[in-house]
Amino acid sequence: MTKITGIGASSKRREDKRFLTGKGRYVDDMNRPGQAHVHFLRSDMAHGRIVSLDVSAAEAAPGVIKVFTAKDFEGVGGIPCGWLITDRHGQPMKEPKHPILAEGKVRHVGDPIVAVVAETRAQAKDAAELVELELEELPAAIDMRAAVAGGPQVHDEAPDNLCYDWDFPAESKDAVDEAIRNAHHVTVLELRNNRLVANPMEPRAALGEYDDADDMHTLWTTSQNPHVIRLLMGAFVLGLPEHKLRVVAPDVGGGFGSKIYHYAEEAFVTFAAKVVNRPVKWTSDRAEAFMSDAHGRDHVCKVELAMDAEGHFLALRSTTLANMGAYLSTFAPCIPTWLHGTLLAGNYKTPLIFTNVRAVFTNTVPVDAYRGAGRPEATYLIERVVDKAAREIGMDPAELRRRNFITQFPYQTPVAVEYDSGDYNATLDKVLQVADRAGFEARRAESAARGKLRGFGLAHYIEACGIAPSSLVGALGARAGLYEAATVRVNPTGSVSVFTGSHSHGQGHETTFAQVVADRLGIEEGAVDIVHGDTSKVPFGMGTYGSRSLAVGGSAIVKSVDKIVAKAKKIAAHLLEASEADIAFEDGKFSVSGTDRSVAWAEVCLAAYVPHNYPLDAIEPGLEETSFYDPANFTYPSGAYVCEVEVDPDTGKVQVMSFAAADDFGNVVNPMIVEGQVHGGLAQGIGQALMEGCVYDESGQLLTASYMDYAMPLARDLPSFTVDNSACTPCTHNPLGVKGCGEAGAIGSPPALVNAVLDALSPYGIAHLDMPLTPSKVWEAIDAARPAAAAE
Amino acid sequence: MPGISMTVNGKPVSGEVEGRTLLVQFLREDLGLTGTHVGCDTSQCGACTVLVNGESVKACTMLAATADGAQVRTIEGEAKGGAMSVVQAAFQEHHGLQCGFCTPGMVMSITDLLRVNAEPSEAQVREWLKGNICRCTGYHNIVKAALAAAAELRAQPVAAE
């Protein structure tokens, strides 16, 4: 039976009405009295030395309040990095300073040099045109392979542009090498994970304000984690204590990772608001977003998969160059390492795994986590090489996967993580059923009759979500804990206010979290209110990324609810003159077991706040609890995806005909929202595989800096999706049994789509193509293969 | 600065704008109608879609001065007496929005689609939306909401406008 309320119900989202009626409150919608505006003059050169800089004409322009350069930030810290990687020689990664405004050199197109604060945005822009800036162009490091082979130096302190050179697991190297040398068959694949731009539809914005009466700073910002911004900016950049710095992330229009990081513009408006003693606002335009939001992916890899004669995987070895861009963004160093190397077992019991990752500085925008973050790169690498291996040894790709699936849980992988649960055969069975594998040959023939090549592509994925046990990530170099905090405040009449450190920027937490609390307390969802996104209201928080909100943030809420129930039982026992051990709590009612005596939730809540008849000697009045939940393990969502495509051999155009997903997210609180998350992830993964790509030319010019040049998936590019999450194995170590669903779609879909296209192109013997599979790329491959295919 | 006046959501408004002021800037900054969003600067994303004299227009492609004398409808004018329009309600019912940023433009664009085509096919809805980008939903539920709203409107008795 379909649930209509609480956990498992597709409750309609309560946040929708404000978004649908124009009452959303995003940062750019806010204006403060006396507000000024800032415009950043950014480098139009990838690499250059500042020869001279004269801002006097800009200072004299109409409406200009102050013009800032690097000189104004002497004594102010650089933008910090939140994760330290130790390289294979035991040395810390290279961590060059990332200044708020360029100091002496510019290192990527978009690097901010001058900030003009003026009465209006137009005046700030006009004045920026009057800045006299002379840049001496330097050779730029753009291509990663060239950059590490003696290319131009991005930072003096990083020879060969190496940030780090990392082996994992270091002790497995020799055994993996030997297994690959001696294997019956080794499949080798070189591939590239294309560089992407997250592109949430709301451009970033920041509004800083300073109240000199209270010496209080406030920053409104488009962030996925306001407490993290307060911590990084307060402690490392501006030297402001937490109690003098409030950070608010109100309605935020999507993030996909790009709004996790602390950005220079946030520090600038906070700093400048005090200097000019006026609120200072910045709103990015889209071109600026392309050249200042952290980019994603951008790996160049080689992978080798060794098998025995029966197709059992013996060893996997990969080497990766990972682009860091010009500076280290907040989480950048951990993406190609701990969020990538640890996932290289995939869904398979490959006994020996080794990877080497070299992180490379280039004269490009910093690269950091984008939806999936390291796990899409690992999944793509594994699922492409497995598919290629199946083709090489002449085995059905589904059968080769089945032969190597992990089937016993918990499962300790050779790459540090321990999977708690899963059933990979079940998701595979489910996806083959909903995708109608049986009917594929008929569809292929039908396409062929129309002159089209049809392909069927399968991919599995596993991801480590719900980041993460603090002690573990601390040992791996994280400079923060990764728990979550929640306060549950029961009000005197029994309504509930929940203050969560998770942040919703499209995920629907206001609805989902209310369902969880209402379900646990047996009250109406409407009696629960969710508060998030403001450091002055929420006790603490690590924010929303890595599909962690329900698994970690939701668990913190549950912990607080459990404490509330425990205390309320004591109050109920007192009111009912019964022993606490005899009190049962069900359906919003406390009753004495074995009797018809009971007291309602609201009566207990009122007694807590009007404690006339109350066990004051044993417990305090009030009903409010705060919890910090630190997970015991990652969660491991998994699934199987099938994509069917049609390729037009005359044009190279790929049409996605259908896409089916079978996911195991553990327990599901709101199926409607979960399916929506998968849809969005699939669209982004299909975008990566077919259309999207961030392109720099050799000189470091960003060629894709608008929606005219960067192909965003449109409605007409996508099919409707088939999404199933019935093959579910609950997470074993969090109280809700949930795993996380935000990134799965973007992780599993690129290899499924590429595998489908290569299946379609199999008559031409095309073994691999790098994403994005644009018509020109596909057509050129077909054209080059035609003589060979015709000769057969 | 030229003075302009127009009707926005049924109310007469006027103001003084620079020649370069865009309609979307006038709506957001002068009138405080911040439901209309700006998501790009090349007229691709459609977050700023409004209705001008009944037809959908990207408010970033039109100067405020050009809209002098026009009838403008924005997202703020769509709900009547606290009740959301059929298109708005269909978006909620079918989870056609996540972060909400592209949503006002989507609603206005689909409202216009259903004016010109009361019974669109899925392919027609997808084609119509070529001027509106959503990064959250994969369009699946937006398309579903549009088709459901079309069916709902067709089932309604014809109202005198």
PDB file of N, CA and C in Angstrom, chain A residues 522-588:
ATOM      1  N   GLY A 522       5.002  10.399  15.560  1.00  0.00           N
ATOM      2  CA  GLY A 522       3.582  10.113  15.389  1.00  0.00           C
ATOM      3  C   GLY A 522       2.717  11.355  15.341  1.00  0.00           C
ATOM      4  N   ILE A 523       3.282  12.441  14.792  1.00  0.00           N
ATOM      5  CA  ILE A 523       2.498  13.680  14.672  1.00  0.00           C
ATOM      6  C   ILE A 523       2.361  14.057  13.203  1.00  0.00           C
ATOM      7  N   GLU A 524       1.583  15.086  12.928  1.00  0.00           N
ATOM      8  CA  GLU A 524       1.377  15.535  11.549  1.00  0.00           C
ATOM      9  C   GLU A 524       2.668  16.131  10.997  1.00  0.00           C
ATOM     10  N   GLU A 525       2.939  15.879   9.697  1.00  0.00           N
ATOM     11  CA  GLU A 525       4.110  16.510   9.072  1.00  0.00           C
ATOM     12  C   GLU A 525       4.050  18.035   9.188  1.00  0.00           C
ATOM     13  N   GLY A 526       2.836  18.549   9.101  1.00  0.00           N
ATOM     14  CA  GLY A 526       2.667  20.000   9.151  1.00  0.00           C
ATOM     15  C   GLY A 526       3.028  20.606  10.501  1.00  0.00           C
ATOM     16  N   ALA A 527       3.168  19.775  11.529  1.00  0.00           N
ATOM     17  CA  ALA A 527       3.535  20.281  12.854  1.00  0.00           C
ATOM     18  C   ALA A 527       5.045  20.394  13.024  1.00  0.00           C
ATOM     19  N   VAL A 528       5.786  20.068  11.949  1.00  0.00           N
ATOM     20  CA  VAL A 528       7.251  20.082  12.030  1.00  0.00           C
ATOM     21  C   VAL A 528       7.794  21.115  11.044  1.00  0.00           C
ATOM     22  N   ASP A 529       8.678  21.969  11.535  1.00  0.00           N
ATOM     23  CA  ASP A 529       9.279  22.991  10.693  1.00  0.00           C
ATOM     24  C   ASP A 529      10.791  22.757  10.645  1.00  0.00           C
ATOM     25  N   ILE A 530      11.372  22.918   9.465  1.00  0.00           N
ATOM     26  CA  ILE A 530      12.812  22.678   9.302  1.00  0.00           C
ATOM     27  C   ILE A 530      13.517  24.010   9.071  1.00  0.00           C
ATOM     28  N   VAL A 531      14.526  24.283   9.886  1.00  0.00           N
ATOM     29  CA  VAL A 531      15.297  25.526   9.770  1.00  0.00           C
ATOM     30  C   VAL A 531      16.725  25.149   9.373  1.00  0.00           C
ATOM     31  N   HIS A 532      17.236  25.821   8.373  1.00  0.00           N
ATOM     32  CA  HIS A 532      18.599  25.504   7.945  1.00  0.00           C
ATOM     33  C   HIS A 532      19.234  26.741   7.318  1.00  0.00           C
ATOM     34  N   GLY A 533      20.547  26.700   7.166  1.00  0.00           N
ATOM     35  CA  GLY A 533      21.213  27.709   6.351  1.00  0.00           C
ATOM     36  C   GLY A 533      21.587  28.999   7.046  1.00  0.00           C
ATOM     37  N   ASP A 534      21.623  29.033   8.363  1.00  0.00           N
ATOM     38  CA  ASP A 534      21.952  30.278   9.052  1.00  0.00           C
ATOM     39  C   ASP A 534      22.764  29.935  10.299  1.00  0.00           C
ATOM     40  N   THR A 535      24.008  30.400  10.329  1.00  0.00           N
ATOM     41  CA  THR A 535      24.867  30.025  11.467  1.00  0.00           C
ATOM     42  C   THR A 535      24.384  30.632  12.774  1.00  0.00           C
ATOM     43  N   SER A 536      23.539  31.661  12.699  1.00  0.00           N
ATOM     44  CA  SER A 536      23.043  32.247  13.947  1.00  0.00           C
ATOM     45  C   SER A 536      21.857  31.474  14.513  1.00  0.00           C
ATOM     46  N   LYS A 537      21.304  30.561  13.727  1.00  0.00           N
ATOM     47  CA  LYS A 537      20.158  29.788  14.202  1.00  0.00           C
ATOM     48  C   LYS A 537      20.512  28.329  14.460  1.00  0.00           C
ATOM     49  N   VAL A 538      21.314  27.761  13.588  1.00  0.00           N
ATOM     50  CA  VAL A 538      21.629  26.332  13.652  1.00  0.00           C
ATOM     51  C   VAL A 538      22.918  26.164  14.452  1.00  0.00           C
ATOM     52  N   PRO A 539      22.948  25.194  15.387  1.00  0.00           N
ATOM     53  CA  PRO A 539      24.117  25.117  16.269  1.00  0.00           C
ATOM     54  C   PRO A 539      25.442  24.926  15.530  1.00  0.00           C
ATOM     55  N   PHE A 540      25.474  24.003  14.600  1.00  0.00           N
ATOM     56  CA  PHE A 540      26.676  23.794  13.811  1.00  0.00           C
ATOM     57  C   PHE A 540      26.275  22.958  12.610  1.00  0.00           C
ATOM     58  N   GLY A 541      27.191  22.816  11.668  1.00  0.00           N
ATOM     59  CA  GLY A 541      26.845  21.997  10.516  1.00  0.00           C
ATOM     60  C   GLY A 541      28.017  21.849   9.586  1.00  0.00           C
ATOM     61  N   MET A 542      28.077  20.708   8.930  1.00  0.00           N
ATOM     62  CA  MET A 542      29.102  20.500   7.912  1.00  0.00           C
ATOM     63  C   MET A 542      28.513  20.589   6.519  1.00  0.00           C
ATOM     64  N   GLY A 543      27.197  20.662   6.397  1.00  0.00           N
ATOM     65  CA  GLY A 543      26.587  20.992   5.118  1.00  0.00           C
ATOM     66  C   GLY A 543      26.251  19.811   4.233  1.00  0.00           C
ATOM     67  N   THR A 544      25.900  20.158   3.002  1.00  0.00           N
ATOM     68  CA  THR A 544      25.317  19.193   2.089  1.00  0.00           C
ATOM     69  C   THR A 544      26.184  19.001   0.855  1.00  0.00           C
ATOM     70  N   TYR A 545      26.697  17.792   0.710  1.00  0.00           N
ATOM     71  CA  TYR A 545      27.493  17.358  -0.449  1.00  0.00           C
ATOM     72  C   TYR A 545      27.712  15.872  -0.245  1.00  0.00           C
ATOM     73  N   GLY A 546      28.152  15.191  -1.287  1.00  0.00           N
ATOM     74  CA  GLY A 546      28.472  13.768  -1.131  1.00  0.00           C
ATOM     75  C   GLY A 546      27.274  12.944  -0.698  1.00  0.00           C
ATOM     76  N   SER A 547      26.073  13.339  -1.107  1.00  0.00           N
ATOM     77  CA  SER A 547      24.845  12.587  -0.782  1.00  0.00           C
ATOM     78  C   SER A 547      24.772  12.260   0.706  1.00  0.00           C
ATOM     79  N   ARG A 548      25.073  13.259   1.552  1.00  0.00           N
ATOM     80  CA  ARG A 548      25.197  12.979   2.979  1.00  0.00           C
ATOM     81  C   ARG A 548      24.041  13.475   3.824  1.00  0.00           C
ATOM     82  N   SER A 549      23.118  14.253   3.260  1.00  0.00           N
ATOM     83  CA  SER A 549      22.186  14.974   4.120  1.00  0.00           C
ATOM     84  C   SER A 549      21.290  14.060   4.936  1.00  0.00           C
ATOM     85  N   LEU A 550      20.665  13.082   4.291  1.00  0.00           N
ATOM     86  CA  LEU A 550      19.763  12.216   5.052  1.00  0.00           C
ATOM     87  C   LEU A 550      20.561  11.213   5.892  1.00  0.00           C
ATOM     88  N   ALA A 551      21.618  10.637   5.291  1.00  0.00           N
ATOM     89  CA  ALA A 551      22.388   9.605   5.996  1.00  0.00           C
ATOM     90  C   ALA A 551      23.092  10.172   7.231  1.00  0.00           C
ATOM     91  N   VAL A 552      23.610  11.389   7.127  1.00  0.00           N
ATOM     92  CA  VAL A 552      24.348  11.956   8.257  1.00  0.00           C
ATOM     93  C   VAL A 552      23.487  13.008   8.970  1.00  0.00           C
ATOM     94  N   GLY A 553      22.994  13.990   8.213  1.00  0.00           N
ATOM     95  CA  GLY A 553      22.140  15.021   8.826  1.00  0.00           C
ATOM     96  C   GLY A 553      20.843  14.455   9.358  1.00  0.00           C
ATOM     97  N   GLY A 554      20.237  13.552   8.611  1.00  0.00           N
ATOM     98  CA  GLY A 554      18.996  12.912   9.061  1.00  0.00           C
ATOM     99  C   GLY A 554      19.230  12.067  10.299  1.00  0.00           C
ATOM    100  N   SER A 555      20.387  11.415  10.360  1.00  0.00           N
ATOM    101  CA  SER A 555      20.703  10.590  11.534  1.00  0.00           C
ATOM    102  C   SER A 555      20.887  11.462  12.776  1.00  0.00           C
ATOM    103  N   ALA A 556      21.473  12.652  12.594  1.00  0.00           N
ATOM    104  CA  ALA A 556      21.615  13.570  13.740  1.00  0.00           C
ATOM    105  C   ALA A 556      20.235  13.984  14.255  1.00  0.00           C
ATOM    106  N   ILE A 557      19.319  14.221  13.312  1.00  0.00           N
ATOM    107  CA  ILE A 557      17.952  14.582  13.706  1.00  0.00           C
ATOM    108  C   ILE A 557      17.311  13.423  14.483  1.00  0.00           C
ATOM    109  N   VAL A 558      17.484  12.212  13.965  1.00  0.00           N
ATOM    110  CA  VAL A 558      16.893  11.043  14.625  1.00  0.00           C
ATOM    111  C   VAL A 558      17.462  10.882  16.042  1.00  0.00           C
ATOM    112  N   LYS A 559      18.774  11.116  16.164  1.00  0.00           N
ATOM    113  CA  LYS A 559      19.381  11.016  17.504  1.00  0.00           C
ATOM    114  C   LYS A 559      18.716  11.989  18.479  1.00  0.00           C
ATOM    115  N   SER A 560      18.487  13.213  18.003  1.00  0.00           N
ATOM    116  CA  SER A 560      17.835  14.196  18.871  1.00  0.00           C
ATOM    117  C   SER A 560      16.397  13.798  19.183  1.00  0.00           C
ATOM    118  N   VAL A 561      15.704  13.285  18.179  1.00  0.00           N
ATOM    119  CA  VAL A 561      14.318  12.846  18.404  1.00  0.00           C
ATOM    120  C   VAL A 561      14.295  11.722  19.444  1.00  0.00           C
ATOM    121  N   ASP A 562      15.236  10.817  19.341  1.00  0.00           N
ATOM    122  CA  ASP A 562      15.288   9.708  20.310  1.00  0.00           C
ATOM    123  C   ASP A 562      15.504  10.231  21.734  1.00  0.00           C
ATOM    124  N   LYS A 563      16.356  11.249  21.849  1.00  0.00           N
ATOM    125  CA  LYS A 563      16.576  11.839  23.185  1.00  0.00           C
ATOM    126  C   LYS A 563      15.303  12.522  23.691  1.00  0.00           C
ATOM    127  N   ILE A 564      14.599  13.176  22.751  1.00  0.00           N
ATOM    128  CA  ILE A 564      13.339  13.829  23.122  1.00  0.00           C
ATOM    129  C   ILE A 564      12.336  12.789  23.655  1.00  0.00           C
ATOM    130  N   VAL A 565      12.230  11.685  22.917  1.00  0.00           N
ATOM    131  CA  VAL A 565      11.269  10.648  23.308  1.00  0.00           C
ATOM    132  C   VAL A 565      11.648  10.075  24.679  1.00  0.00           C
ATOM    133  N   ALA A 566      12.963   9.871  24.884  1.00  0.00           N
ATOM    134  CA  ALA A 566      13.402   9.307  26.172  1.00  0.00           C
ATOM    135  C   ALA A 566      13.019  10.238  27.331  1.00  0.00           C
ATOM    136  N   LYS A 567      13.213  11.543  27.111  1.00  0.00           N
ATOM    137  CA  LYS A 567      12.870  12.486  28.179  1.00  0.00           C
ATOM    138  C   LYS A 567      11.348  12.578  28.356  1.00  0.00           C
ATOM    139  N   ALA A 568      10.654  12.584  27.216  1.00  0.00           N
ATOM    140  CA  ALA A 568       9.190  12.688  27.287  1.00  0.00           C
ATOM    141  C   ALA A 568       8.586  11.486  28.009  1.00  0.00           C
ATOM    142  N   LYS A 569       9.221  10.334  27.865  1.00  0.00           N
ATOM    143  CA  LYS A 569       8.726   9.141  28.579  1.00  0.00           C
ATOM    144  C   LYS A 569       8.826   9.332  30.094  1.00  0.00           C
ATOM    145  N   LYS A 570       9.894   9.981  30.525  1.00  0.00           N
ATOM    146  CA  LYS A 570      10.039  10.247  31.963  1.00  0.00           C
ATOM    147  C   LYS A 570       8.911  11.162  32.452  1.00  0.00           C
ATOM    148  N   ILE A 571       8.631  12.175  31.616  1.00  0.00           N
ATOM    149  CA  ILE A 571       7.558  13.103  32.001  1.00  0.00           C
ATOM    150  C   ILE A 571       6.218  12.353  32.028  1.00  0.00           C
ATOM    151  N   ALA A 572       6.004  11.534  30.999  1.00  0.00           N
ATOM    152  CA  ALA A 572       4.745  10.778  30.911  1.00  0.00           C
ATOM    153  C   ALA A 572       4.595   9.828  32.095  1.00  0.00           C
ATOM    154  N   ALA A 573       5.702   9.179  32.458  1.00  0.00           N
ATOM    155  CA  ALA A 573       5.650   8.246  33.589  1.00  0.00           C
ATOM    156  C   ALA A 573       5.222   8.989  34.853  1.00  0.00           C
ATOM    157  N   HIS A 574       5.745  10.203  35.007  1.00  0.00           N
ATOM    158  CA  HIS A 574       5.374  11.012  36.167  1.00  0.00           C
ATOM    159  C   HIS A 574       3.888  11.370  36.116  1.00  0.00           C
ATOM    160  N   LEU A 575       3.442  11.833  34.950  1.00  0.00           N
ATOM    161  CA  LEU A 575       2.029  12.237  34.817  1.00  0.00           C
ATOM    162  C   LEU A 575       1.086  11.055  35.016  1.00  0.00           C
ATOM    163  N   LEU A 576       1.522   9.879  34.580  1.00  0.00           N
ATOM    164  CA  LEU A 576       0.666   8.687  34.662  1.00  0.00           C
ATOM    165  C   LEU A 576       0.899   7.901  35.956  1.00  0.00           C
ATOM    166  N   GLU A 577       1.821   8.426  36.764  1.00  0.00           N
ATOM    167  CA  GLU A 577       2.160   7.762  38.026  1.00  0.00           C
ATOM    168  C   GLU A 577       2.497   6.295  37.796  1.00  0.00           C
ATOM    169  N   ALA A 578       3.326   6.089  36.750  1.00  0.00           N
ATOM    170  CA  ALA A 578       3.736   4.726  36.405  1.00  0.00           C
ATOM    171  C   ALA A 578       5.255   4.677  36.359  1.00  0.00           C
ATOM    172  N   SER A 579       5.759   3.483  36.252  1.00  0.00           N
ATOM    173  CA  SER A 579       7.205   3.328  36.110  1.00  0.00           C
ATOM    174  C   SER A 579       7.601   3.653  34.668  1.00  0.00           C
ATOM    175  N   GLU A 580       8.750   4.331  34.510  1.00  0.00           N
ATOM    176  CA  GLU A 580       9.208   4.711  33.169  1.00  0.00           C
ATOM    177  C   GLU A 580       9.347   3.477  32.276  1.00  0.00           C
ATOM    178  N   ALA A 581       9.761   2.380  32.869  1.00  0.00           N
ATOM    179  CA  ALA A 581       9.962   1.157  32.088  1.00  0.00           C
ATOM    180  C   ALA A 581       8.662   0.640  31.487  1.00  0.00           C
ATOM    181  N   ASP A 582       7.532   1.041  32.066  1.00  0.00           N
ATOM    182  CA  ASP A 582       6.238   0.559  31.568  1.00  0.00           C
ATOM    183  C   ASP A 582       5.614   1.470  30.515  1.00  0.00           C
ATOM    184  N   ILE A 583       6.301   2.589  30.203  1.00  0.00           N
ATOM    185  CA  ILE A 583       5.712   3.552  29.264  1.00  0.00           C
ATOM    186  C   ILE A 583       6.047   3.162  27.829  1.00  0.00           C
ATOM    187  N   ALA A 584       5.024   3.030  27.019  1.00  0.00           N
ATOM    188  CA  ALA A 584       5.212   2.781  25.584  1.00  0.00           C
ATOM    189  C   ALA A 584       4.816   4.041  24.824  1.00  0.00           C
ATOM    190  N   PHE A 585       5.562   4.354  23.755  1.00  0.00           N
ATOM    191  CA  PHE A 585       5.246   5.543  22.945  1.00  0.00           C
ATOM    192  C   PHE A 585       4.909   5.086  21.537  1.00  0.00           C
ATOM    193  N   GLU A 586       3.692   5.346  21.132  1.00  0.00           N
ATOM    194  CA  GLU A 586       3.260   4.927  19.804  1.00  0.00           C
ATOM    195  C   GLU A 586       2.170   5.874  19.308  1.00  0.00           C
ATOM    196  N   ASP A 587       2.220   6.195  18.005  1.00  0.00           N
ATOM    197  CA  ASP A 587       1.195   7.032  17.372  1.00  0.00           C
ATOM    198  C   ASP A 587       0.947   8.335  18.131  1.00  0.00           C
ATOM    199  N   GLY A 588       2.015   8.915  18.640  1.00  0.00           N
ATOM    200  CA  GLY A 588       1.872  10.198  19.309  1.00  0.00           C
ATOM    201  C   GLY A 588       1.207  10.111  20.676  1.00  0.00           C
TER     202      GLY A 588
END
